[in-house]
CSV table of C-alpha atoms in Angstrom, one decimal:
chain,number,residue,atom,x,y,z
A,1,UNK,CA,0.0,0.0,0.0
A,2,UNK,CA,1.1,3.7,-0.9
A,3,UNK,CA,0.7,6.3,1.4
A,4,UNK,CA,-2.9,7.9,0.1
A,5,UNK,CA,-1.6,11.5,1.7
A,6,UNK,CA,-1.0,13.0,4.8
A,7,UNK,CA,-4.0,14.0,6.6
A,8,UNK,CA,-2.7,18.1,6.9
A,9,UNK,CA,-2.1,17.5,2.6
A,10,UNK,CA,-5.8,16.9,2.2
A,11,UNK,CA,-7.2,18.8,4.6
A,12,UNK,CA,-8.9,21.5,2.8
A,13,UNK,CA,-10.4,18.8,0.3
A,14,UNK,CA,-13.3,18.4,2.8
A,15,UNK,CA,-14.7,21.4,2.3
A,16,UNK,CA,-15.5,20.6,-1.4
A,17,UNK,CA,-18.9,21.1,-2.9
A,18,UNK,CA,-19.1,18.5,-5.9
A,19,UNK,CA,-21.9,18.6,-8.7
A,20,UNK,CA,-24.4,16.3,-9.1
A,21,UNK,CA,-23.4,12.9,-10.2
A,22,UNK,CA,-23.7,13.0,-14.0
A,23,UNK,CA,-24.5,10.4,-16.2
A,24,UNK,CA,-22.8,7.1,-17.0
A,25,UNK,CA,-20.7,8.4,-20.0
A,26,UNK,CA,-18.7,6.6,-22.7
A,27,UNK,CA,-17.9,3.2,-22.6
A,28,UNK,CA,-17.4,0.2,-24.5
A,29,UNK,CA,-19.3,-2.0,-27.4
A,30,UNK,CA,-21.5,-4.3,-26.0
A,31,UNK,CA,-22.7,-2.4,-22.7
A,32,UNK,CA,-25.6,-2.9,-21.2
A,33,UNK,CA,-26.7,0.4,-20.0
A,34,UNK,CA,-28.7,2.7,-21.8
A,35,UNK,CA,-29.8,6.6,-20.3
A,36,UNK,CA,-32.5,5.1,-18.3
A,37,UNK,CA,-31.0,2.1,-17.4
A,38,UNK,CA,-30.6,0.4,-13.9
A,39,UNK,CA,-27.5,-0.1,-12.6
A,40,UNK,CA,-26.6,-2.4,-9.7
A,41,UNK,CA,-24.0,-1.1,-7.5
A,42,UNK,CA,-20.4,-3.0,-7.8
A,43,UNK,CA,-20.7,-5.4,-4.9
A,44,UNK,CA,-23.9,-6.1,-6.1
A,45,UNK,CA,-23.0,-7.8,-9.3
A,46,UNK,CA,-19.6,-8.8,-8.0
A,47,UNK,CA,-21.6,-11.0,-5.2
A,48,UNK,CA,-23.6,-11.9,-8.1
A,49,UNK,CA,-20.0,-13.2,-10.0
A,50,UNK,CA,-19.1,-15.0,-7.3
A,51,UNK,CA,-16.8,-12.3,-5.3
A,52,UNK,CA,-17.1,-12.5,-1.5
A,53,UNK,CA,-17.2,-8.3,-2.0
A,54,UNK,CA,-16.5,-5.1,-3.8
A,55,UNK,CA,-15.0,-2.9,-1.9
A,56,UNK,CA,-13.2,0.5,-1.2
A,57,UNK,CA,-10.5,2.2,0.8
A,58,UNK,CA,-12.1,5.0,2.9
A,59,UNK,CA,-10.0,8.5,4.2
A,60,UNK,CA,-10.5,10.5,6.9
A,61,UNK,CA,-10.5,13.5,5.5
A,62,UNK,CA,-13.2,13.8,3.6
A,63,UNK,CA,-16.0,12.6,6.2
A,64,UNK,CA,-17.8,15.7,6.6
A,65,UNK,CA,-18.8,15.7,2.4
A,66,UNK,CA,-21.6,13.8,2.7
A,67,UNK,CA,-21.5,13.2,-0.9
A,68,UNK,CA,-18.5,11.4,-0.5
A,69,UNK,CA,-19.7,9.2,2.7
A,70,UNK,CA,-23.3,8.3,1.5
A,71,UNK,CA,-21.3,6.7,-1.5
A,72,UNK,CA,-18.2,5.0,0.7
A,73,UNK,CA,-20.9,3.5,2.6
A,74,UNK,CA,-23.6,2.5,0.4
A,75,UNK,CA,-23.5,-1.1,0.7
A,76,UNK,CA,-24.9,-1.7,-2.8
A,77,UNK,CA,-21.5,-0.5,-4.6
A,78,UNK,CA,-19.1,-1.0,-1.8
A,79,UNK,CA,-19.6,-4.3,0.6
A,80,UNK,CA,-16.2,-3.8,2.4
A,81,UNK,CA,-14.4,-0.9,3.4
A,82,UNK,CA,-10.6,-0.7,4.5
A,83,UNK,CA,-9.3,2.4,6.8
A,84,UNK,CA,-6.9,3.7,4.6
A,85,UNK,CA,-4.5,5.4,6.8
A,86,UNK,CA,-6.5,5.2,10.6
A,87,UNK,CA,-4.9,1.7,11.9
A,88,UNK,CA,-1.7,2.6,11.1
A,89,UNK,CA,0.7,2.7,13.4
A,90,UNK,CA,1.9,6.6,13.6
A,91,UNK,CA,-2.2,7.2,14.2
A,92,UNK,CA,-3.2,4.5,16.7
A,93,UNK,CA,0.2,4.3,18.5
A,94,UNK,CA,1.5,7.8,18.7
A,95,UNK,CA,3.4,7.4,22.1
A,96,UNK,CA,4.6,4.4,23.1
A,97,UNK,CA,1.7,2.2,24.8
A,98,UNK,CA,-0.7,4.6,24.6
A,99,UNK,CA,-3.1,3.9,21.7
A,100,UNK,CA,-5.8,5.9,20.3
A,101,UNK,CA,-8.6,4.4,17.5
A,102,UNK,CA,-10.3,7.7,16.7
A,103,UNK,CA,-9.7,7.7,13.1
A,104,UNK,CA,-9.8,3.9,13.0
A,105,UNK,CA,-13.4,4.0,14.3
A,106,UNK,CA,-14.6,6.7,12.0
A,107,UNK,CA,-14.8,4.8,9.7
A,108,UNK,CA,-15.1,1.2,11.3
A,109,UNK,CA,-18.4,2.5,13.4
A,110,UNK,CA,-20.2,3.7,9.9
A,111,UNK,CA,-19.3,0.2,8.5
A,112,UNK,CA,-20.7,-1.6,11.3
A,113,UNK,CA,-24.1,0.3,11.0
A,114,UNK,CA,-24.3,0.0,6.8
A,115,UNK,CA,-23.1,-3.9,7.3
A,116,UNK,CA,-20.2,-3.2,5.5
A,117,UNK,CA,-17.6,-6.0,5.6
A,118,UNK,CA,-14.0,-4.7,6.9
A,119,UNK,CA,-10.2,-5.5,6.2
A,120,UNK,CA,-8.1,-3.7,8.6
A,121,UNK,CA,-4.4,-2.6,7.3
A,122,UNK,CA,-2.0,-2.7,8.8
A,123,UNK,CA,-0.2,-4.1,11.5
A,124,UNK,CA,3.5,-3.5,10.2
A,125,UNK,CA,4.8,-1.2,8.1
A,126,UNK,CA,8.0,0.5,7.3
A,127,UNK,CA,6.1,3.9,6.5
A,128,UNK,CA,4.1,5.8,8.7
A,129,UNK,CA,5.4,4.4,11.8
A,130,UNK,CA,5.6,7.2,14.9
A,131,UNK,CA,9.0,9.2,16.0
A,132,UNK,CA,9.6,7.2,18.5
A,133,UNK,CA,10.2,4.3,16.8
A,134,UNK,CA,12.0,5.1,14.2
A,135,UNK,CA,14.5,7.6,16.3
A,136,UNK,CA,15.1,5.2,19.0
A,137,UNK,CA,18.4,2.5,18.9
A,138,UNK,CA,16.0,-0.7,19.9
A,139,UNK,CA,17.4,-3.8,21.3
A,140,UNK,CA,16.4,-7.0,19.4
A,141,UNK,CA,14.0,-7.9,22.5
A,142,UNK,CA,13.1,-4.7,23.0
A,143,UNK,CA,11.9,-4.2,19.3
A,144,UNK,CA,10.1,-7.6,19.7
A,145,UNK,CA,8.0,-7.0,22.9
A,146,UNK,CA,7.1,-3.1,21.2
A,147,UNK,CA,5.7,-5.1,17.8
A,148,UNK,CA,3.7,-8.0,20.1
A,149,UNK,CA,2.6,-5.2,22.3
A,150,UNK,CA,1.1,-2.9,19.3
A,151,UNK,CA,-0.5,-6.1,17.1
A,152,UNK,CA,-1.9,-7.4,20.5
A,153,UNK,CA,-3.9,-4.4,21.7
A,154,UNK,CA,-5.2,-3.2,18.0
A,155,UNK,CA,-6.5,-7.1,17.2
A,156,UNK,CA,-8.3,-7.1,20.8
A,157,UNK,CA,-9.2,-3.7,19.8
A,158,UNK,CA,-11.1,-4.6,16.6
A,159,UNK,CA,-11.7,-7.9,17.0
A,160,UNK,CA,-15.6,-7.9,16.2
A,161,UNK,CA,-14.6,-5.9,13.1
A,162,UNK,CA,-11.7,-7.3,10.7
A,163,UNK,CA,-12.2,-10.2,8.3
A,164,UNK,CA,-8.9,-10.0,7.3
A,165,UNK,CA,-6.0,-8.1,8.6
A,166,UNK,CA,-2.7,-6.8,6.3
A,167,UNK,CA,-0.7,-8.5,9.0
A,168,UNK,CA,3.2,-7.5,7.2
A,169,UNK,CA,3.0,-4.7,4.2
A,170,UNK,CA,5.6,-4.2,1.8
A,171,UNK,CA,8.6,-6.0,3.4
A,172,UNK,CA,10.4,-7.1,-0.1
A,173,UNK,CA,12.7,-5.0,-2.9
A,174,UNK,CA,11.9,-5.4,-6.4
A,175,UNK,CA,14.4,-8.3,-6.9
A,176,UNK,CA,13.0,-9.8,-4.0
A,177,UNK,CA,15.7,-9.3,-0.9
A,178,UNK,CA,14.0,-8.0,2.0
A,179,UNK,CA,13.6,-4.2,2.5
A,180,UNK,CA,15.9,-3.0,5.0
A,181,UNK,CA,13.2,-1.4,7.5
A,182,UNK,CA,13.9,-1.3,10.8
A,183,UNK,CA,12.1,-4.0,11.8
A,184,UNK,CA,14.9,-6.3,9.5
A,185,UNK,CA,17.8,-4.2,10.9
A,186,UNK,CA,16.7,-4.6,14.5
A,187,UNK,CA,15.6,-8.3,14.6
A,188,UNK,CA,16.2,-9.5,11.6
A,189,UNK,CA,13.8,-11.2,8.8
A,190,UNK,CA,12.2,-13.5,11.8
A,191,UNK,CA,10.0,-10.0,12.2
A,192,UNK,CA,8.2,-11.2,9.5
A,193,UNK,CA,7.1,-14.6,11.1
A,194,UNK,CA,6.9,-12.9,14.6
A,195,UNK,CA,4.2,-10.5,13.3
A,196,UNK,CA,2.0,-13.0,11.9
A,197,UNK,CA,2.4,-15.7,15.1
A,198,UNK,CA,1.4,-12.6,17.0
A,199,UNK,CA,-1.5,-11.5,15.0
A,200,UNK,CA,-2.8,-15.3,15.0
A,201,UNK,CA,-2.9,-15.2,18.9
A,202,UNK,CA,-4.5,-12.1,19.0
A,203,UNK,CA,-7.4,-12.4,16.3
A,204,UNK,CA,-9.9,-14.6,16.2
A,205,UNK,CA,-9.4,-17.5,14.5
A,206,UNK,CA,-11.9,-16.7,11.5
A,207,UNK,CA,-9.7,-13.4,10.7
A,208,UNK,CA,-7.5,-13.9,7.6
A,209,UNK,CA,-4.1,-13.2,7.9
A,210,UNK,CA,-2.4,-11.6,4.6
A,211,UNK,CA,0.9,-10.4,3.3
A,212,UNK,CA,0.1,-7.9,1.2
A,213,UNK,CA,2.3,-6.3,-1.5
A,214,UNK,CA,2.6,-4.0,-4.3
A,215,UNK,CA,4.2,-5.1,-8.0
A,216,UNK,CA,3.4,-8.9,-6.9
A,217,UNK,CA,0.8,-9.1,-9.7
A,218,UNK,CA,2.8,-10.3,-12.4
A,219,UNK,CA,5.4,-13.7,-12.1
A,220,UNK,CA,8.5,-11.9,-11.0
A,221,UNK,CA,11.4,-11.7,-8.4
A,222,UNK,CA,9.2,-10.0,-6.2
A,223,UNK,CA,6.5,-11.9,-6.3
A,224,UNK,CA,8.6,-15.5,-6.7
A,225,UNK,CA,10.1,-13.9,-3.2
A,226,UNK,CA,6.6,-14.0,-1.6
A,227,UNK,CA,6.0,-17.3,-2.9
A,228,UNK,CA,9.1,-18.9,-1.4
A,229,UNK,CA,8.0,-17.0,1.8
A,230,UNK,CA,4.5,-18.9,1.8
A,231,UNK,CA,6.2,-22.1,1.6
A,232,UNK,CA,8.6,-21.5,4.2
A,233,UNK,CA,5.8,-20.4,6.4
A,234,UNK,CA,3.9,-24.0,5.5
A,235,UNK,CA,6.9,-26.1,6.0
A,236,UNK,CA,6.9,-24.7,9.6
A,237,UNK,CA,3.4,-24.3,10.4
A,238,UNK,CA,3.5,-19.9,10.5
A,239,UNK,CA,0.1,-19.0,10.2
A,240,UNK,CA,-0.5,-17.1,6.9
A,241,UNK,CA,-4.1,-17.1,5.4
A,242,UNK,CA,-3.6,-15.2,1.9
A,243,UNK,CA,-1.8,-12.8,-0.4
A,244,UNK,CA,-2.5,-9.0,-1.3
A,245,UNK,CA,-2.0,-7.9,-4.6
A,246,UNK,CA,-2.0,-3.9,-3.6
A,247,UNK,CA,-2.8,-3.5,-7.9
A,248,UNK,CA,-1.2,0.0,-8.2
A,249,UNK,CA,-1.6,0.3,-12.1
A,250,UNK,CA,-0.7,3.2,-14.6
A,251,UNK,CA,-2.4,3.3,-18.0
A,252,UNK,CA,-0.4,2.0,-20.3
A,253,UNK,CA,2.0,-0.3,-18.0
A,254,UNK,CA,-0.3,-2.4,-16.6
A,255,UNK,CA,-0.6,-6.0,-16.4
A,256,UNK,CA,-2.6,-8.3,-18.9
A,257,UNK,CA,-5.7,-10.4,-17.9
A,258,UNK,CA,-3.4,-13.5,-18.3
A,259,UNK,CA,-0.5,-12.7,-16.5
A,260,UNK,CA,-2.6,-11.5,-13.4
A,261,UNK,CA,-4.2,-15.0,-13.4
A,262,UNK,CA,-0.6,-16.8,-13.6
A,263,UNK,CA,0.5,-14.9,-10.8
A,264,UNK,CA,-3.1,-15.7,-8.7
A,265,UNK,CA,-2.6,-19.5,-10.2
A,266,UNK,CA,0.7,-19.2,-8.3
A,267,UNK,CA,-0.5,-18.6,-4.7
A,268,UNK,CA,-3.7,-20.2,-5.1
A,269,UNK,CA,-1.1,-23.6,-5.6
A,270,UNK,CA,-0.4,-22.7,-2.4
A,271,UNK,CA,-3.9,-23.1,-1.1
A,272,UNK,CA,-3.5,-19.1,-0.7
A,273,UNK,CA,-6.9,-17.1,-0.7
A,274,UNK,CA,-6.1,-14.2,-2.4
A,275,UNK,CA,-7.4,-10.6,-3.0
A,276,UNK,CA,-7.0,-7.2,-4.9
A,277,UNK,CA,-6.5,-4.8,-2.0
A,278,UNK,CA,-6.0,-1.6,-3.4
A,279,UNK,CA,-6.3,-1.6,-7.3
A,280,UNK,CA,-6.5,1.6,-8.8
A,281,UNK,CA,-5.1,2.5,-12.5
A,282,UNK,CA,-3.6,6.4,-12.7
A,283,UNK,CA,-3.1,8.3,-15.9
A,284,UNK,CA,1.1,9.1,-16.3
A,285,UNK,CA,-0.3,12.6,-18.0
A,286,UNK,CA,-3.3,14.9,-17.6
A,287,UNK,CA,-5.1,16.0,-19.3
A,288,UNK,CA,-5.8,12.7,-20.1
A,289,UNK,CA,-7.3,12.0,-23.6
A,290,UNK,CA,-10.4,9.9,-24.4
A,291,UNK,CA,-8.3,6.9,-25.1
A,292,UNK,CA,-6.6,7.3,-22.0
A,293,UNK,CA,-9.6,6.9,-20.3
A,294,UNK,CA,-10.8,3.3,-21.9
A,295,UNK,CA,-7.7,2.1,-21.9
A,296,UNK,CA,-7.8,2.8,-18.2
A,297,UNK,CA,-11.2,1.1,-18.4
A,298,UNK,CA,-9.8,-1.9,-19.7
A,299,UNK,CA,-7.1,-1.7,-17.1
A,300,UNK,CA,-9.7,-1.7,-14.6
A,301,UNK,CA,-11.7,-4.5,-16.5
A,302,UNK,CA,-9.0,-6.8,-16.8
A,303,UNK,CA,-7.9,-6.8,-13.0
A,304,UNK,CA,-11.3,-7.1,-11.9
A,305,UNK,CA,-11.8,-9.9,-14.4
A,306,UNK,CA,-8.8,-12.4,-13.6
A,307,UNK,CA,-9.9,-11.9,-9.9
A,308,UNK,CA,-13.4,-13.2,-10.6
A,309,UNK,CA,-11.9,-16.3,-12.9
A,310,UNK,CA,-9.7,-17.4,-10.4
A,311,UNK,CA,-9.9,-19.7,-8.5
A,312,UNK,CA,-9.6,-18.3,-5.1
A,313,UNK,CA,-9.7,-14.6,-5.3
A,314,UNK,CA,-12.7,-13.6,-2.9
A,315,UNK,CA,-13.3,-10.1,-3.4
A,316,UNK,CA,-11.8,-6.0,-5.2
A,317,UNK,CA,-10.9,-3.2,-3.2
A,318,UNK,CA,-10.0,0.4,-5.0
A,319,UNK,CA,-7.9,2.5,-3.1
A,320,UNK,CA,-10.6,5.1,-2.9
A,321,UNK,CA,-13.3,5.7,-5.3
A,322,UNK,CA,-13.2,9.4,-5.4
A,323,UNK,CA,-10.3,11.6,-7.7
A,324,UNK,CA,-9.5,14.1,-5.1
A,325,UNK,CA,-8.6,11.1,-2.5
A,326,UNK,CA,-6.3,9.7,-4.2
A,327,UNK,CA,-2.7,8.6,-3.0
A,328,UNK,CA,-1.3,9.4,-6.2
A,329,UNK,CA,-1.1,13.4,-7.4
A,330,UNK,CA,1.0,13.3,-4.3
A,331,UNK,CA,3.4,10.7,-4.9
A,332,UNK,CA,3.6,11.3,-8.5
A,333,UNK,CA,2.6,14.3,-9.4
A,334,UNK,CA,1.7,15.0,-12.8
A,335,UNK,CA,-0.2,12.0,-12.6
A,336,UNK,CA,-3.6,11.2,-11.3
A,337,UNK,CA,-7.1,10.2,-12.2
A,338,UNK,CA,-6.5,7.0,-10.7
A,339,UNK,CA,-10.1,6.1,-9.7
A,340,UNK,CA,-13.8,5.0,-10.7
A,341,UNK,CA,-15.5,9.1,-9.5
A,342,UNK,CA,-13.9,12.2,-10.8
A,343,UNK,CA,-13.9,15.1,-8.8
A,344,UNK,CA,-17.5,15.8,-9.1
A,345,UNK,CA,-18.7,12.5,-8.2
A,346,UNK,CA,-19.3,11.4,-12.1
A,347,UNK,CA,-19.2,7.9,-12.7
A,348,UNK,CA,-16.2,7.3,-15.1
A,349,UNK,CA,-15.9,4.8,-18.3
A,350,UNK,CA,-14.1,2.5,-16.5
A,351,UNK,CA,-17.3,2.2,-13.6
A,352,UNK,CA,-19.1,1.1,-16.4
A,353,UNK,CA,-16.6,-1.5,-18.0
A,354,UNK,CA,-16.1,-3.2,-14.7
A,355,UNK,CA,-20.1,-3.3,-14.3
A,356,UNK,CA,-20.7,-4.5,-17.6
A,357,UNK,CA,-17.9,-7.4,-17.2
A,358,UNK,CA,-19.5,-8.8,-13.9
A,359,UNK,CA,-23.2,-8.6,-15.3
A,360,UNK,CA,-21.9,-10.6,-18.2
């Protein structure tokens, strides 16, 4: 997962007055919908493909745009929402041991009352982690008994809530050595394992417990890496439920329908449920032009598509649904676009491809 932006970068998009959602727009040959047609939210027809859920990743941010929230939680399109910055750690451990689920339950508490499925991300991460543990020279067992300490009292704390937790984000290079975070440098690559024997005491036993990665969505080093990590994990009896596939895409660059089902054949081998956590598809120049736009729409048709025909992919999450949201002008900027709304709530061509694709 990328960092979406720092809350005090987006705070003045709450106070954005959108237009009216338009119509459906554009899209391509063989759509179903016509001006006055009827059109079933996402998780709606992805229930109806066989998907456990569609979902979204939800900001705190934006809460008080009620445009934005009566669409997040409206359980026809969106059937599971993930926090997309409140669980991590520089938010619900700011001082070490004391722990705060404000922004968590923002957006958990809205969930609950629309019957909204929930992932909850993450538990480890080398990014947004507080000051004081990244400015502190930790002991091995020191570092240890701080990472049991934080997974403990966040999986007690939403316990009721969290199908599936992102137990370890991130932790491999592109060539597939581990990232030297401080969790590695500290107490080596055993964090890994550490984190997900913790997580399974903590959580119930029906939580899933995920690795979840970005650039894994193709056969690769990196994603070969995660592979051989599963099987290590199963030779020794590590818990580890599924696999992530963040599905970070740029128009233009992303993967094909075939290799994103190689790479889900791979894990599901390894008896591996495995999702789409955070798939969104930006445009590398804007203006974009109309052919950027359905070839982002059969970005967004393909991913969604290999995770319905595989075997064990349960369910799509975007990272955010909504333009202004998204992770990516920040991280990239020049580029954007990346999701299904623009920035006044219309419905974009590839909305429609993805809807078309599941009623089909």
């Amino acid at each position: 997962m990328k960092v979406t932006a720092t809350l005090a970068a987006l705070a003045s998009i709450s106070a954005v007055t959108a237009a009216p959602s338009g119509g459906p727009g554009r899209h391509g040959p063989g759509g179903h919908h016509g001006p006055k047609g009827k059109y079933p939210g996402l998780d709606v027809l992805a229930k109806r493909a066989g998907l456990q859920y569609f979902g979204t990743a939800i900001d705190n941010v934006v809460l008080n745009n009620t445009q934005y929230t009566s669409i997040a939680h409206n359980k026809s399109e969106f059937g599971q929402v993930t926090p997309s910055n409140g669980m991590k750690w520089m938010f619900t451990e700011p001082e070490r041991g004391v722990f705060n689920w404000t922004a968590a339950l923002e957006i958990v508490k809205p969930a609950r009352k629309a019957r909204q499925l929930t992932r909850c991300h993450a538990f480890v991460w080398h990014t947004q982690l507080p000051a004081w543990i990244d400015h502190t020279n930790w002991t091995k067992p020191e570092l240890v008994s701080i990472l049991e300490n934080h997974i403990k009292n966040e999986a007690r704390a939403f316990k009721d809530d969290c199908i599936a937790w992102d137990v370890v984000n991130e932790a491999f290079n592109e060539d597939g050595t581990y990232r030297e975070t401080i969790f590695y440098k500290v107490i080596g690559k055993e964090y890994i394992e550490l984190a997900f024997k913790f997580a399974r005491k903590y959580t119930p036993r029906k939580t899933m417990l995920y690795y979840n990665d970005y650039n894994i969505e193709t056969v690769n080093n990196k994603s070969l890496a995660v592979a051989e990590l599963v099987k290590d994990f199963q030779r020794r009896r590590i818990p580890i439920d599924g696999v992530g596939l963040q599905a970070h895409y740029t128009v233009g660059r992303s993967p094909s329908y075939q290799q994103q089902m190689d790479v889900m054949k791979m894990f599901n081998d390894l008896k591996m449920e495995v999702a789409m956590t955070e798939l969104d598809v930006r445009q590398p120049t804007l203006p974009e032009t109309q052919e950027m736009r359905i070839q982002q729409a059969e970005a967004y048709r393909d991913a969604v598509k290999a995770c319905r025909d595989a075997k064990n992919c349960i369910g799509v999450t975007v990272w955010d649904f909504w333009d202004p949201v998204s992770w990516v002008p920040y991280t990239f900027p020049g580029q954007g676009n990346a999701c299904l709304w623009d920035d006044n709530f219309n419905k974009k061509e590839a909305y429609y491809y993805i809807s078309d694709m599941l009623r089909e």
